[in-house]
mmCIF file of C-alpha atoms in Angstrom:
data_model
loop_
_atom_site.group_PDB
_atom_site.id
_atom_site.type_symbol
_atom_site.label_atom_id
_atom_site.label_comp_id
_atom_site.label_asym_id
_atom_site.label_seq_id
_atom_site.Cartn_x
_atom_site.Cartn_y
_atom_site.Cartn_z
ATOM 1 C CA UNK A 1 -72.227 -223.104 -38.829
ATOM 2 C CA UNK A 2 -74.597 -220.144 -39.229
ATOM 3 C CA UNK A 3 -76.936 -221.697 -36.675
ATOM 4 C CA UNK A 4 -74.106 -221.979 -34.153
ATOM 5 C CA UNK A 5 -72.873 -218.424 -34.784
ATOM 6 C CA UNK A 6 -76.396 -217.081 -34.317
ATOM 7 C CA UNK A 7 -76.694 -218.816 -30.948
ATOM 8 C CA UNK A 8 -73.185 -217.744 -29.920
ATOM 9 C CA UNK A 9 -74.025 -214.085 -30.600
ATOM 10 C CA UNK A 10 -77.333 -214.509 -28.788
ATOM 11 C CA UNK A 11 -75.636 -216.002 -25.706
ATOM 12 C CA UNK A 12 -72.974 -213.283 -25.684
ATOM 13 C CA UNK A 13 -75.591 -210.530 -25.766
ATOM 14 C CA UNK A 14 -77.844 -212.217 -23.243
ATOM 15 C CA UNK A 15 -75.119 -212.677 -20.592
ATOM 16 C CA UNK A 16 -72.779 -209.825 -21.557
ATOM 17 C CA UNK A 17 -72.409 -208.675 -17.935
ATOM 18 C CA UNK A 18 -71.213 -212.130 -16.868
ATOM 19 C CA UNK A 19 -68.848 -212.380 -19.831
ATOM 20 C CA UNK A 20 -67.339 -208.961 -19.084
ATOM 21 C CA UNK A 21 -66.531 -209.977 -15.505
ATOM 22 C CA UNK A 22 -65.219 -213.338 -16.700
ATOM 23 C CA UNK A 23 -63.079 -211.607 -19.326
ATOM 24 C CA UNK A 24 -61.527 -209.283 -16.751
ATOM 25 C CA UNK A 25 -60.540 -212.269 -14.650
ATOM 26 C CA UNK A 26 -58.953 -213.987 -17.660
ATOM 27 C CA UNK A 27 -57.159 -210.750 -18.601
ATOM 28 C CA UNK A 28 -55.673 -210.431 -15.130
ATOM 29 C CA UNK A 29 -54.710 -214.117 -15.159
ATOM 30 C CA UNK A 30 -52.932 -213.892 -18.531
ATOM 31 C CA UNK A 31 -51.280 -210.636 -17.426
ATOM 32 C CA UNK A 32 -49.655 -212.273 -14.395
ATOM 33 C CA UNK A 33 -48.964 -215.559 -16.162
ATOM 34 C CA UNK A 34 -47.104 -213.855 -19.015
ATOM 35 C CA UNK A 35 -45.031 -211.781 -16.572
ATOM 36 C CA UNK A 36 -44.003 -214.945 -14.745
ATOM 37 C CA UNK A 37 -43.268 -216.921 -17.899
ATOM 38 C CA UNK A 38 -41.216 -214.199 -19.593
ATOM 39 C CA UNK A 39 -39.071 -213.955 -16.465
ATOM 40 C CA UNK A 40 -38.813 -217.740 -16.185
ATOM 41 C CA UNK A 41 -37.800 -218.136 -19.838
ATOM 42 C CA UNK A 42 -35.460 -215.150 -20.111
ATOM 43 C CA UNK A 43 -33.763 -214.329 -16.778
ATOM 44 C CA UNK A 44 -31.829 -217.570 -16.477
ATOM 45 C CA UNK A 45 -30.797 -217.411 -20.123
ATOM 46 C CA UNK A 46 -29.749 -213.757 -19.807
ATOM 47 C CA UNK A 47 -27.728 -214.545 -16.669
ATOM 48 C CA UNK A 48 -25.787 -217.363 -18.338
ATOM 49 C CA UNK A 49 -25.173 -215.253 -21.435
ATOM 50 C CA UNK A 50 -23.794 -212.384 -19.358
ATOM 51 C CA UNK A 51 -21.696 -214.822 -17.297
ATOM 52 C CA UNK A 52 -20.058 -216.169 -20.460
ATOM 53 C CA UNK A 53 -19.634 -212.720 -22.027
ATOM 54 C CA UNK A 54 -17.685 -211.461 -19.001
ATOM 55 C CA UNK A 55 -15.699 -214.704 -18.779
ATOM 56 C CA UNK A 56 -16.576 -215.085 -15.112
ATOM 57 C CA UNK A 57 -14.836 -217.681 -12.978
ATOM 58 C CA UNK A 58 -16.623 -220.741 -11.643
ATOM 59 C CA UNK A 59 -14.605 -220.657 -8.401
ATOM 60 C CA UNK A 60 -12.845 -217.758 -6.660
ATOM 61 C CA UNK A 61 -10.424 -218.410 -3.803
ATOM 62 C CA UNK A 62 -9.209 -215.662 -1.447
ATOM 63 C CA UNK A 63 -6.028 -216.169 0.600
ATOM 64 C CA UNK A 64 -3.646 -213.863 2.550
ATOM 65 C CA UNK A 65 -0.936 -212.526 0.256
ATOM 66 C CA UNK A 66 1.765 -213.309 2.824
ATOM 67 C CA UNK A 67 0.838 -217.011 2.571
ATOM 68 C CA UNK A 68 0.806 -217.182 -1.211
ATOM 69 C CA UNK A 69 2.958 -219.930 -2.723
ATOM 70 C CA UNK A 70 4.700 -219.590 -6.091
ATOM 71 C CA UNK A 71 3.639 -223.123 -7.073
ATOM 72 C CA UNK A 72 -0.010 -222.647 -6.130
ATOM 73 C CA UNK A 73 -1.224 -221.450 -9.524
ATOM 74 C CA UNK A 74 0.265 -224.459 -11.316
ATOM 75 C CA UNK A 75 -1.216 -226.894 -8.796
ATOM 76 C CA UNK A 76 -4.686 -225.383 -9.091
ATOM 77 C CA UNK A 77 -4.412 -225.452 -12.879
ATOM 78 C CA UNK A 78 -3.503 -229.151 -12.710
ATOM 79 C CA UNK A 79 -6.850 -230.075 -11.118
ATOM 80 C CA UNK A 80 -8.848 -232.207 -13.529
ATOM 81 C CA UNK A 81 -11.604 -230.034 -15.029
ATOM 82 C CA UNK A 82 -9.876 -226.674 -14.499
ATOM 83 C CA UNK A 83 -9.260 -224.902 -17.819
ATOM 84 C CA UNK A 84 -7.662 -221.675 -16.638
ATOM 85 C CA UNK A 85 -6.391 -219.998 -13.471
ATOM 86 C CA UNK A 86 -5.736 -216.304 -12.931
ATOM 87 C CA UNK A 87 -4.237 -214.708 -9.815
ATOM 88 C CA UNK A 88 -4.931 -211.126 -8.834
ATOM 89 C CA UNK A 89 -3.783 -208.992 -5.898
ATOM 90 C CA UNK A 90 -6.396 -207.168 -3.834
ATOM 91 C CA UNK A 91 -7.212 -205.901 -0.361
ATOM 92 C CA UNK A 92 -9.822 -207.586 1.832
ATOM 93 C CA UNK A 93 -11.699 -205.442 4.339
ATOM 94 C CA UNK A 94 -14.490 -205.936 6.843
ATOM 95 C CA UNK A 95 -16.030 -202.748 5.551
ATOM 96 C CA UNK A 96 -18.952 -200.544 6.525
ATOM 97 C CA UNK A 97 -20.496 -198.246 3.931
ATOM 98 C CA UNK A 98 -21.661 -194.990 5.472
ATOM 99 C CA UNK A 99 -25.014 -193.484 4.527
ATOM 100 C CA UNK A 100 -26.150 -196.498 2.503
ATOM 101 C CA UNK A 101 -29.781 -195.439 2.004
ATOM 102 C CA UNK A 102 -29.538 -193.476 5.217
ATOM 103 C CA UNK A 103 -27.872 -196.160 7.341
ATOM 104 C CA UNK A 104 -24.515 -197.868 7.884
ATOM 105 C CA UNK A 105 -24.236 -201.088 5.893
ATOM 106 C CA UNK A 106 -21.805 -203.891 6.820
ATOM 107 C CA UNK A 107 -20.331 -205.277 3.635
ATOM 108 C CA UNK A 108 -17.170 -207.398 3.522
ATOM 109 C CA UNK A 109 -15.447 -206.032 0.442
ATOM 110 C CA UNK A 110 -12.537 -206.950 -1.808
ATOM 111 C CA UNK A 111 -10.858 -203.842 -3.246
ATOM 112 C CA UNK A 112 -9.117 -204.237 -6.616
ATOM 113 C CA UNK A 113 -6.834 -202.073 -8.733
ATOM 114 C CA UNK A 114 -8.818 -200.930 -11.762
ATOM 115 C CA UNK A 115 -5.603 -200.687 -13.779
ATOM 116 C CA UNK A 116 -4.832 -204.419 -13.492
ATOM 117 C CA UNK A 117 -5.304 -206.408 -16.686
ATOM 118 C CA UNK A 118 -7.878 -209.167 -16.380
ATOM 119 C CA UNK A 119 -8.995 -211.986 -18.643
ATOM 120 C CA UNK A 120 -11.274 -213.619 -16.049
ATOM 121 C CA UNK A 121 -14.044 -211.867 -14.122
ATOM 122 C CA UNK A 122 -14.182 -208.955 -16.529
ATOM 123 C CA UNK A 123 -16.251 -205.826 -16.015
ATOM 124 C CA UNK A 124 -18.797 -204.121 -18.226
ATOM 125 C CA UNK A 125 -18.897 -200.422 -17.458
ATOM 126 C CA UNK A 126 -22.394 -198.968 -17.319
ATOM 127 C CA UNK A 127 -21.543 -195.413 -16.283
ATOM 128 C CA UNK A 128 -18.169 -193.641 -16.238
ATOM 129 C CA UNK A 129 -17.296 -190.106 -15.118
ATOM 130 C CA UNK A 130 -15.499 -187.971 -17.692
ATOM 131 C CA UNK A 131 -12.959 -186.571 -15.224
ATOM 132 C CA UNK A 132 -13.286 -188.349 -11.847
ATOM 133 C CA UNK A 133 -11.808 -186.767 -8.777
ATOM 134 C CA UNK A 134 -9.328 -188.771 -6.738
ATOM 135 C CA UNK A 135 -9.493 -190.973 -4.795
ATOM 136 C CA UNK A 136 -11.864 -192.633 -7.285
ATOM 137 C CA UNK A 137 -13.870 -195.825 -6.941
ATOM 138 C CA UNK A 138 -15.914 -197.917 -9.359
ATOM 139 C CA UNK A 139 -18.927 -199.546 -7.708
ATOM 140 C CA UNK A 140 -20.764 -202.727 -8.681
ATOM 141 C CA UNK A 141 -24.336 -202.190 -9.906
ATOM 142 C CA UNK A 142 -25.846 -203.595 -6.709
ATOM 143 C CA UNK A 143 -24.082 -201.099 -4.448
ATOM 144 C CA UNK A 144 -24.680 -198.162 -6.798
ATOM 145 C CA UNK A 145 -28.363 -198.881 -7.469
ATOM 146 C CA UNK A 146 -29.484 -200.230 -4.118
ATOM 147 C CA UNK A 147 -27.408 -197.735 -2.137
ATOM 148 C CA UNK A 148 -28.492 -194.873 -4.433
ATOM 149 C CA UNK A 149 -24.956 -193.749 -5.295
ATOM 150 C CA UNK A 150 -24.644 -191.877 -8.584
ATOM 151 C CA UNK A 151 -21.509 -191.093 -10.562
ATOM 152 C CA UNK A 152 -19.814 -188.108 -8.944
ATOM 153 C CA UNK A 153 -21.238 -188.826 -5.476
ATOM 154 C CA UNK A 154 -19.078 -189.300 -2.424
ATOM 155 C CA UNK A 155 -19.025 -192.700 -0.711
ATOM 156 C CA UNK A 156 -17.345 -193.405 2.618
ATOM 157 C CA UNK A 157 -15.949 -196.820 3.538
ATOM 158 C CA UNK A 158 -14.895 -197.662 7.067
ATOM 159 C CA UNK A 159 -12.361 -200.409 6.444
ATOM 160 C CA UNK A 160 -10.163 -202.160 8.981
ATOM 161 C CA UNK A 161 -10.612 -199.417 11.564
ATOM 162 C CA UNK A 162 -10.151 -196.330 9.380
ATOM 163 C CA UNK A 163 -12.448 -194.301 7.119
ATOM 164 C CA UNK A 164 -11.748 -193.418 3.514
ATOM 165 C CA UNK A 165 -13.919 -191.221 1.302
ATOM 166 C CA UNK A 166 -14.000 -191.977 -2.419
ATOM 167 C CA UNK A 167 -15.598 -190.292 -5.417
ATOM 168 C CA UNK A 168 -17.817 -192.613 -7.467
ATOM 169 C CA UNK A 169 -16.113 -192.646 -10.868
ATOM 170 C CA UNK A 170 -18.268 -195.298 -12.498
ATOM 171 C CA UNK A 171 -20.673 -198.212 -12.172
ATOM 172 C CA UNK A 172 -19.581 -201.680 -13.271
ATOM 173 C CA UNK A 173 -21.635 -204.751 -14.109
ATOM 174 C CA UNK A 174 -19.937 -207.945 -12.968
ATOM 175 C CA UNK A 175 -20.855 -211.600 -12.489
ATOM 176 C CA UNK A 176 -18.549 -212.453 -9.603
ATOM 177 C CA UNK A 177 -20.363 -211.021 -6.579
ATOM 178 C CA UNK A 178 -23.762 -209.534 -7.397
ATOM 179 C CA UNK A 179 -25.606 -208.803 -4.180
ATOM 180 C CA UNK A 180 -25.307 -208.878 -0.408
ATOM 181 C CA UNK A 181 -26.662 -212.425 -0.123
ATOM 182 C CA UNK A 182 -23.203 -213.984 -0.426
ATOM 183 C CA UNK A 183 -21.725 -211.735 2.274
ATOM 184 C CA UNK A 184 -18.899 -210.538 0.030
ATOM 185 C CA UNK A 185 -18.758 -207.665 -2.454
ATOM 186 C CA UNK A 186 -16.188 -206.145 -4.763
ATOM 187 C CA UNK A 187 -15.044 -202.590 -5.526
ATOM 188 C CA UNK A 188 -12.473 -201.251 -7.970
ATOM 189 C CA UNK A 189 -10.181 -198.331 -7.179
ATOM 190 C CA UNK A 190 -8.239 -196.105 -9.548
ATOM 191 C CA UNK A 191 -4.522 -196.834 -9.674
ATOM 192 C CA UNK A 192 -3.443 -194.076 -7.274
ATOM 193 C CA UNK A 193 -6.382 -194.692 -4.919
ATOM 194 C CA UNK A 194 -5.590 -198.413 -4.792
ATOM 195 C CA UNK A 195 -1.909 -197.853 -4.028
ATOM 196 C CA UNK A 196 -2.740 -195.493 -1.161
ATOM 197 C CA UNK A 197 -5.457 -197.815 0.161
ATOM 198 C CA UNK A 198 -3.163 -200.832 -0.032
ATOM 199 C CA UNK A 199 -0.353 -199.012 1.766
ATOM 200 C CA UNK A 200 -2.765 -198.192 4.591
ATOM 201 C CA UNK A 201 -4.043 -201.788 4.731
ATOM 202 C CA UNK A 202 -0.889 -203.792 3.947
ATOM 203 C CA UNK A 203 -1.724 -206.420 6.583
ATOM 204 C CA UNK A 204 -4.982 -207.193 4.765
ATOM 205 C CA UNK A 205 -3.520 -207.683 1.288
ATOM 206 C CA UNK A 206 -4.789 -210.853 -0.362
ATOM 207 C CA UNK A 207 -4.434 -212.871 -3.543
ATOM 208 C CA UNK A 208 -7.490 -214.016 -5.417
ATOM 209 C CA UNK A 209 -7.308 -217.155 -7.550
ATOM 210 C CA UNK A 210 -10.039 -217.319 -10.196
ATOM 211 C CA UNK A 211 -10.689 -220.761 -11.712
ATOM 212 C CA UNK A 212 -12.516 -221.422 -14.986
ATOM 213 C CA UNK A 213 -13.850 -224.993 -15.226
ATOM 214 C CA UNK A 214 -14.688 -227.129 -18.253
ATOM 215 C CA UNK A 215 -17.876 -228.627 -16.816
ATOM 216 C CA UNK A 216 -20.127 -227.111 -14.123
ATOM 217 C CA UNK A 217 -20.973 -230.638 -12.974
ATOM 218 C CA UNK A 218 -17.409 -230.921 -11.638
ATOM 219 C CA UNK A 219 -17.735 -227.790 -9.507
ATOM 220 C CA UNK A 220 -18.141 -229.466 -6.118
ATOM 221 C CA UNK A 221 -15.194 -231.814 -6.626
ATOM 222 C CA UNK A 222 -12.960 -228.997 -7.905
ATOM 223 C CA UNK A 223 -13.806 -226.849 -4.875
ATOM 224 C CA UNK A 224 -12.884 -229.691 -2.545
ATOM 225 C CA UNK A 225 -9.592 -230.419 -4.322
ATOM 226 C CA UNK A 226 -8.666 -226.726 -4.322
ATOM 227 C CA UNK A 227 -9.380 -226.498 -0.584
ATOM 228 C CA UNK A 228 -7.252 -229.595 0.005
ATOM 229 C CA UNK A 229 -4.332 -228.057 -1.921
ATOM 230 C CA UNK A 230 -4.491 -224.905 0.206
ATOM 231 C CA UNK A 231 -4.718 -226.957 3.393
ATOM 232 C CA UNK A 232 -1.687 -228.972 2.278
ATOM 233 C CA UNK A 233 0.324 -225.748 2.067
ATOM 234 C CA UNK A 234 -0.990 -224.514 5.419
ATOM 235 C CA UNK A 235 -2.713 -221.596 3.679
ATOM 236 C CA UNK A 236 -5.718 -219.924 5.289
ATOM 237 C CA UNK A 237 -8.760 -219.845 3.013
ATOM 238 C CA UNK A 238 -10.394 -216.504 3.782
ATOM 239 C CA UNK A 239 -13.358 -217.097 1.470
ATOM 240 C CA UNK A 240 -14.494 -219.223 -1.456
ATOM 241 C CA UNK A 241 -17.047 -217.975 -3.966
ATOM 242 C CA UNK A 242 -18.603 -220.323 -6.546
ATOM 243 C CA UNK A 243 -20.787 -219.533 -9.545
ATOM 244 C CA UNK A 244 -23.651 -221.917 -8.678
ATOM 245 C CA UNK A 245 -24.435 -220.532 -5.218
ATOM 246 C CA UNK A 246 -23.837 -216.975 -6.463
ATOM 247 C CA UNK A 247 -26.406 -217.455 -9.221
ATOM 248 C CA UNK A 248 -28.910 -218.943 -6.788
ATOM 249 C CA UNK A 249 -28.484 -215.981 -4.454
ATOM 250 C CA UNK A 250 -28.743 -213.365 -7.187
ATOM 251 C CA UNK A 251 -31.836 -214.871 -8.832
ATOM 252 C CA UNK A 252 -33.605 -215.973 -5.652
ATOM 253 C CA UNK A 253 -36.004 -213.008 -5.548
ATOM 254 C CA UNK A 254 -36.780 -213.448 -9.243
ATOM 255 C CA UNK A 255 -37.582 -217.133 -8.695
ATOM 256 C CA UNK A 256 -39.801 -216.304 -5.742
ATOM 257 C CA UNK A 257 -41.602 -213.638 -7.769
ATOM 258 C CA UNK A 258 -42.223 -216.124 -10.591
ATOM 259 C CA UNK A 259 -43.744 -218.653 -8.181
ATOM 260 C CA UNK A 260 -46.011 -216.029 -6.592
ATOM 261 C CA UNK A 261 -47.244 -214.761 -9.976
ATOM 262 C CA UNK A 262 -47.952 -218.266 -11.264
ATOM 263 C CA UNK A 263 -49.701 -219.284 -8.038
ATOM 264 C CA UNK A 264 -51.984 -216.227 -8.079
ATOM 265 C CA UNK A 265 -52.720 -216.693 -11.786
ATOM 266 C CA UNK A 266 -53.653 -220.350 -11.301
ATOM 267 C CA UNK A 267 -55.887 -219.647 -8.309
ATOM 268 C CA UNK A 268 -57.727 -216.848 -10.103
ATOM 269 C CA UNK A 269 -58.128 -218.922 -13.274
ATOM 270 C CA UNK A 270 -59.465 -221.959 -11.421
ATOM 271 C CA UNK A 271 -61.962 -219.820 -9.530
ATOM 272 C CA UNK A 272 -63.144 -218.267 -12.788
ATOM 273 C CA UNK A 273 -63.614 -221.599 -14.572
ATOM 274 C CA UNK A 274 -65.504 -223.055 -11.619
ATOM 275 C CA UNK A 275 -67.818 -220.051 -11.829
ATOM 276 C CA UNK A 276 -68.167 -220.635 -15.564
ATOM 277 C CA UNK A 277 -69.088 -224.251 -14.966
ATOM 278 C CA UNK A 278 -71.646 -223.174 -12.374
ATOM 279 C CA UNK A 279 -73.144 -220.598 -14.766
ATOM 280 C CA UNK A 280 -73.453 -223.132 -17.588
ATOM 281 C CA UNK A 281 -75.079 -225.640 -15.263
ATOM 282 C CA UNK A 282 -77.592 -223.001 -14.177
ATOM 283 C CA UNK A 283 -78.220 -221.990 -17.786
ATOM 284 C CA UNK A 284 -79.008 -225.597 -18.670
ATOM 285 C CA UNK A 285 -81.456 -225.861 -15.765
ATOM 286 C CA UNK A 286 -83.135 -222.542 -16.594
ATOM 287 C CA UNK A 287 -83.322 -223.096 -20.331
ATOM 288 C CA UNK A 288 -83.980 -226.814 -20.548
ATOM 289 C CA UNK A 289 -87.197 -226.228 -22.490
ATOM 290 C CA UNK A 290 -85.553 -223.754 -24.894
ATOM 291 C CA UNK A 291 -82.765 -226.220 -25.626
ATOM 292 C CA UNK A 292 -85.350 -228.934 -26.266
ATOM 293 C CA UNK A 293 -87.027 -226.614 -28.743
ATOM 294 C CA UNK A 294 -83.649 -225.976 -30.426
ATOM 295 C CA UNK A 295 -83.243 -229.738 -30.846
ATOM 296 C CA UNK A 296 -86.666 -229.900 -32.428
ATOM 297 C CA UNK A 297 -85.578 -227.130 -34.824
ATOM 298 C CA UNK A 298 -82.650 -229.214 -36.063
ATOM 299 C CA UNK A 299 -79.881 -228.310 -33.639
ATOM 300 C CA UNK A 300 -77.815 -231.292 -32.544
ATOM 301 C CA UNK A 301 -76.537 -231.724 -29.015
ATOM 302 C CA UNK A 302 -73.017 -230.837 -30.099
ATOM 303 C CA UNK A 303 -74.256 -227.661 -31.782
ATOM 304 C CA UNK A 304 -76.012 -226.522 -28.619
ATOM 305 C CA UNK A 305 -72.947 -227.372 -26.544
ATOM 306 C CA UNK A 306 -70.763 -225.404 -28.953
ATOM 307 C CA UNK A 307 -73.080 -222.387 -28.717
ATOM 308 C CA UNK A 308 -72.616 -222.420 -24.922
ATOM 309 C CA UNK A 309 -68.878 -223.152 -24.848
ATOM 310 C CA UNK A 310 -67.670 -220.962 -27.728
ATOM 311 C CA UNK A 311 -68.567 -217.630 -26.062
ATOM 312 C CA UNK A 312 -66.333 -218.568 -23.126
ATOM 313 C CA UNK A 313 -63.511 -219.597 -25.460
ATOM 314 C CA UNK A 314 -63.817 -216.433 -27.538
ATOM 315 C CA UNK A 315 -63.776 -214.227 -24.442
ATOM 316 C CA UNK A 316 -60.894 -216.231 -22.961
ATOM 317 C CA UNK A 317 -58.774 -215.974 -26.124
ATOM 318 C CA UNK A 318 -59.390 -212.269 -26.692
ATOM 319 C CA UNK A 319 -58.862 -211.241 -23.074
ATOM 320 C CA UNK A 320 -55.803 -213.483 -22.680
ATOM 321 C CA UNK A 321 -54.185 -211.819 -25.700
ATOM 322 C CA UNK A 322 -55.011 -208.396 -24.276
ATOM 323 C CA UNK A 323 -53.584 -209.363 -20.884
ATOM 324 C CA UNK A 324 -50.356 -210.571 -22.494
ATOM 325 C CA UNK A 325 -50.037 -207.317 -24.417
ATOM 326 C CA UNK A 326 -50.590 -205.203 -21.318
ATOM 327 C CA UNK A 327 -48.002 -207.182 -19.345
ATOM 328 C CA UNK A 328 -45.216 -205.930 -21.627
ATOM 329 C CA UNK A 329 -45.880 -202.408 -20.367
ATOM 330 C CA UNK A 330 -44.935 -203.513 -16.832
ATOM 331 C CA UNK A 331 -42.016 -205.797 -17.713
ATOM 332 C CA UNK A 332 -39.353 -203.031 -18.052
ATOM 333 C CA UNK A 333 -40.144 -201.713 -14.552
ATOM 334 C CA UNK A 334 -40.087 -205.263 -13.187
ATOM 335 C CA UNK A 335 -36.726 -205.875 -14.878
ATOM 336 C CA UNK A 336 -35.334 -202.680 -13.306
ATOM 337 C CA UNK A 337 -36.442 -203.859 -9.862
ATOM 338 C CA UNK A 338 -34.772 -207.234 -10.375
ATOM 339 C CA UNK A 339 -31.631 -205.515 -11.667
ATOM 340 C CA UNK A 340 -31.385 -203.527 -8.442
ATOM 341 C CA UNK A 341 -31.776 -206.698 -6.375
ATOM 342 C CA UNK A 342 -29.630 -209.084 -8.414
ATOM 343 C CA UNK A 343 -26.839 -206.774 -9.554
ATOM 344 C CA UNK A 344 -27.063 -207.712 -13.229
ATOM 345 C CA UNK A 345 -29.148 -206.173 -15.975
ATOM 346 C CA UNK A 346 -31.325 -207.734 -18.625
ATOM 347 C CA UNK A 347 -33.869 -206.418 -21.108
ATOM 348 C CA UNK A 348 -37.055 -208.495 -21.488
ATOM 349 C CA UNK A 349 -38.244 -208.966 -25.067
ATOM 350 C CA UNK A 350 -41.327 -210.443 -26.677
ATOM 351 C CA UNK A 351 -41.471 -214.177 -25.996
ATOM 352 C CA UNK A 352 -43.578 -216.434 -28.201
ATOM 353 C CA UNK A 353 -43.286 -219.315 -25.733
ATOM 354 C CA UNK A 354 -44.750 -217.227 -22.939
ATOM 355 C CA UNK A 355 -47.507 -215.956 -25.241
ATOM 356 C CA UNK A 356 -48.454 -219.504 -26.234
ATOM 357 C CA UNK A 357 -48.608 -220.718 -22.647
ATOM 358 C CA UNK A 358 -50.428 -217.634 -21.313
ATOM 359 C CA UNK A 359 -53.150 -218.003 -23.963
ATOM 360 C CA UNK A 360 -53.370 -221.762 -24.502
ATOM 361 C CA UNK A 361 -53.361 -222.773 -20.824
ATOM 362 C CA UNK A 362 -56.485 -220.697 -19.942
ATOM 363 C CA UNK A 363 -58.163 -221.788 -23.193
ATOM 364 C CA UNK A 364 -57.580 -225.475 -22.491
ATOM 365 C CA UNK A 365 -58.735 -225.251 -18.874
ATOM 366 C CA UNK A 366 -61.848 -223.269 -19.785
ATOM 367 C CA UNK A 367 -62.627 -225.697 -22.616
ATOM 368 C CA UNK A 368 -62.371 -228.755 -20.365
ATOM 369 C CA UNK A 369 -64.537 -227.297 -17.592
ATOM 370 C CA UNK A 370 -67.195 -225.721 -19.790
ATOM 371 C CA UNK A 371 -67.484 -228.737 -22.087
ATOM 372 C CA UNK A 372 -67.827 -231.005 -19.077
ATOM 373 C CA UNK A 373 -70.564 -228.806 -17.643
ATOM 374 C CA UNK A 374 -72.486 -228.754 -20.927
ATOM 375 C CA UNK A 375 -72.077 -232.440 -21.718
ATOM 376 C CA UNK A 376 -75.466 -233.432 -20.296
ATOM 377 C CA UNK A 377 -77.190 -231.512 -23.128
ATOM 378 C CA UNK A 378 -76.591 -234.516 -25.396
ATOM 379 C CA UNK A 379 -79.250 -236.401 -23.430
ATOM 380 C CA UNK A 380 -81.948 -233.781 -23.954
ATOM 381 C CA UNK A 381 -84.970 -234.844 -25.965
ATOM 382 C CA UNK A 382 -86.495 -232.626 -28.678
ATOM 383 C CA UNK A 383 -89.624 -230.703 -27.649
#
């Protein structure tokens, strides 16, 4: 073992410039790989946990209030796989938000009464004004963060042909709408603001039916049966929102970011190991005589191979660990960016699974390539 360690130290000192550049590549690879893996392992899990915590509905149906049928709730609840149904009054508007990051933003919006009791599609308040001025509105995180509206700011909605200015009284985290990708958003008005807004938009009053299902696998069938029930009553379905497509829309950017990070990490790592293989092959050619002398001194082929491969493994392991550590400095900022885009918040934490993959994957790839390149040393004859 002392013979191998002596040669390992010798090789590290002799080619320290090459190992420094190789180490930087591995560090950058592990940095990106750990970012991608932490997001891949934690975002989906955090989304589902938040969805369950807020008791969000799997399916939301929106119909005109004037067409609502007293028996509709019972019929929807009778669908096989539906565990619970909750009806809620609201106002639907083809709305435009004024001065949304300096421009007008079309955003079909469902306005709710904040005072209504709810057991499905609950809200988690992130910011609340101490003494909000009327008319007051509570915005979803996506609108508040992406539109740069803070508590106390004024927000103007043009809805159904008229403009109404509200004071932002709070920011709510919800799992029903999320972002603009679905083409439908929510907003919650104070009791007095909602009553005034509803009186001005009586023709656009709606009823929302929120359905909780027992098994997500039944979602498509339940949606179809619910649509058939509405059609049987001659009821216009204004919109249907389901949890699966909503999740896909909200996490789409995160998924794309994960793929990009992994692709870049793999390309960089493969380029670096090909260079390592090339360097080892050159070292064997240049030092064939020296290696023959080492064999004559009692070194076996495996010992010489180990003295060439171990420096790469040591550098890979150390730099991969450093890259993983550095990635956690960027993760909070990355999580904030994804929160703004997706409309739900999560806090990344240390992930042992990501650490294992980000370190072991480069180590295994480097080991395979470098060992393959050095394998011909076994055939060398002692000199």
